[in-house]
Amino acid sequence: MRTFVGGQEAHGEAEFAELALGIDIDLFRGPLEFETDDERAAREDAARDVFADLVAMGEAGDEIAGWDALYADALTRTVPFLRSVRGHRSGTGEAA
């Protein structure tokens, strides 16, 4: 079965959410794979710009943009599980 949102085919749940909500999850949450410091700085700068636009549109009366701003803000507070465990090494904590 194929899923379309606004005439575009969604390949997977993440792409469906991105097309339906209009928000690139990786832009706010960060990618699951490694990114350099420069890539992270550029991504976070772009995310701040998009977030500021969403907030401004929400304050101007666009209810959808207001909800998108809340969702984007929540995404910035998440850390993908795979990325969080990558930095953890067994046997290096205080209990080791």
Tab-separated table of C-alpha atoms in Angstrom:
chain	number	residue	atom	x	y	z
A	1	MET	CA	0.000	0.000	0.000
A	2	ARG	CA	1.255	3.486	-0.837
A	3	THR	CA	0.542	6.615	1.162
A	4	PHE	CA	0.245	10.089	-0.318
A	5	VAL	CA	0.124	13.453	1.437
A	6	GLY	CA	-0.622	16.498	-0.658
A	7	GLY	CA	0.154	14.607	-3.856
A	8	GLN	CA	3.562	13.372	-2.656
A	9	GLU	CA	4.266	9.762	-1.777
A	10	ALA	CA	5.487	9.142	1.774
A	11	HIS	CA	8.073	6.389	2.207
A	12	GLY	CA	7.866	5.453	5.869
A	13	GLU	CA	6.426	6.929	9.044
A	14	ALA	CA	8.981	9.729	9.438
A	15	GLU	CA	8.432	10.978	5.903
A	16	PHE	CA	4.653	10.762	6.373
A	17	ALA	CA	4.900	12.907	9.522
A	18	GLU	CA	7.173	15.381	7.742
A	19	LEU	CA	4.783	15.728	4.815
A	20	ALA	CA	1.678	15.873	7.014
A	21	LEU	CA	3.064	18.303	9.583
A	22	GLY	CA	5.409	20.251	7.344
A	23	ILE	CA	8.301	19.810	9.782
A	24	ASP	CA	11.603	18.076	9.100
A	25	ILE	CA	12.094	16.041	12.264
A	26	ASP	CA	15.864	15.694	11.773
A	27	LEU	CA	16.205	19.483	11.494
A	28	PHE	CA	15.024	19.963	15.076
A	29	ARG	CA	15.911	16.640	16.690
A	30	GLY	CA	19.147	15.994	14.847
A	31	PRO	CA	20.000	13.080	12.576
A	32	LEU	CA	20.426	9.544	13.861
A	33	GLU	CA	23.869	9.305	12.295
A	34	PHE	CA	27.010	11.268	13.177
A	35	GLU	CA	27.231	14.938	12.237
A	36	THR	CA	30.268	17.180	12.476
A	37	ASP	CA	30.328	20.277	14.670
A	38	ASP	CA	29.973	22.472	11.567
A	39	GLU	CA	27.009	20.431	10.298
A	40	ARG	CA	25.356	20.602	13.716
A	41	ALA	CA	25.897	24.373	13.940
A	42	ALA	CA	24.397	24.890	10.462
A	43	ARG	CA	21.423	22.613	11.248
A	44	GLU	CA	20.738	24.345	14.556
A	45	ASP	CA	20.998	27.784	12.904
A	46	ALA	CA	18.475	26.758	10.246
A	47	ALA	CA	16.208	25.250	12.916
A	48	ARG	CA	16.269	28.513	14.897
A	49	ASP	CA	15.245	30.446	11.773
A	50	VAL	CA	12.398	28.051	10.960
A	51	PHE	CA	11.261	28.021	14.609
A	52	ALA	CA	11.246	31.846	14.733
A	53	ASP	CA	9.128	31.927	11.556
A	54	LEU	CA	6.673	29.387	12.988
A	55	VAL	CA	6.344	31.350	16.236
A	56	ALA	CA	5.791	34.604	14.338
A	57	MET	CA	3.131	33.022	12.136
A	58	GLY	CA	1.473	31.493	15.198
A	59	GLU	CA	1.393	34.848	16.969
A	60	ALA	CA	-0.110	36.391	13.817
A	61	GLY	CA	-3.056	34.008	14.072
A	62	ASP	CA	-1.968	30.905	12.134
A	63	GLU	CA	-3.055	28.176	14.545
A	64	ILE	CA	-1.362	25.376	12.578
A	65	ALA	CA	1.981	27.219	12.643
A	66	GLY	CA	1.550	27.724	16.389
A	67	TRP	CA	1.075	23.996	16.932
A	68	ASP	CA	4.012	23.264	14.591
A	69	ALA	CA	6.162	25.615	16.689
A	70	LEU	CA	5.247	23.685	19.839
A	71	TYR	CA	6.064	20.391	18.117
A	72	ALA	CA	9.387	21.731	16.805
A	73	ASP	CA	10.278	23.014	20.275
A	74	ALA	CA	9.537	19.588	21.775
A	75	LEU	CA	11.712	17.904	19.145
A	76	THR	CA	14.693	20.062	20.148
A	77	ARG	CA	14.446	18.573	23.639
A	78	THR	CA	14.703	14.959	22.468
A	79	VAL	CA	17.790	12.840	21.905
A	80	PRO	CA	17.392	9.892	19.562
A	81	PHE	CA	18.006	6.634	21.410
A	82	LEU	CA	20.627	5.415	18.959
A	83	ARG	CA	22.623	8.645	19.269
A	84	SER	CA	22.379	8.656	23.066
A	85	VAL	CA	23.701	5.117	23.472
A	86	ARG	CA	26.481	5.627	20.940
A	87	GLY	CA	28.314	7.884	23.395
A	88	HIS	CA	27.819	5.426	26.280
A	89	ARG	CA	30.473	2.755	26.719
A	90	SER	CA	30.010	-0.192	29.012
A	91	GLY	CA	32.343	-0.230	31.992
A	92	THR	CA	33.176	3.489	32.011
A	93	GLY	CA	30.677	4.773	34.582
A	94	GLU	CA	31.096	5.302	38.322
A	95	ALA	CA	29.914	1.785	39.099
A	96	ALA	CA	32.628	0.246	36.884
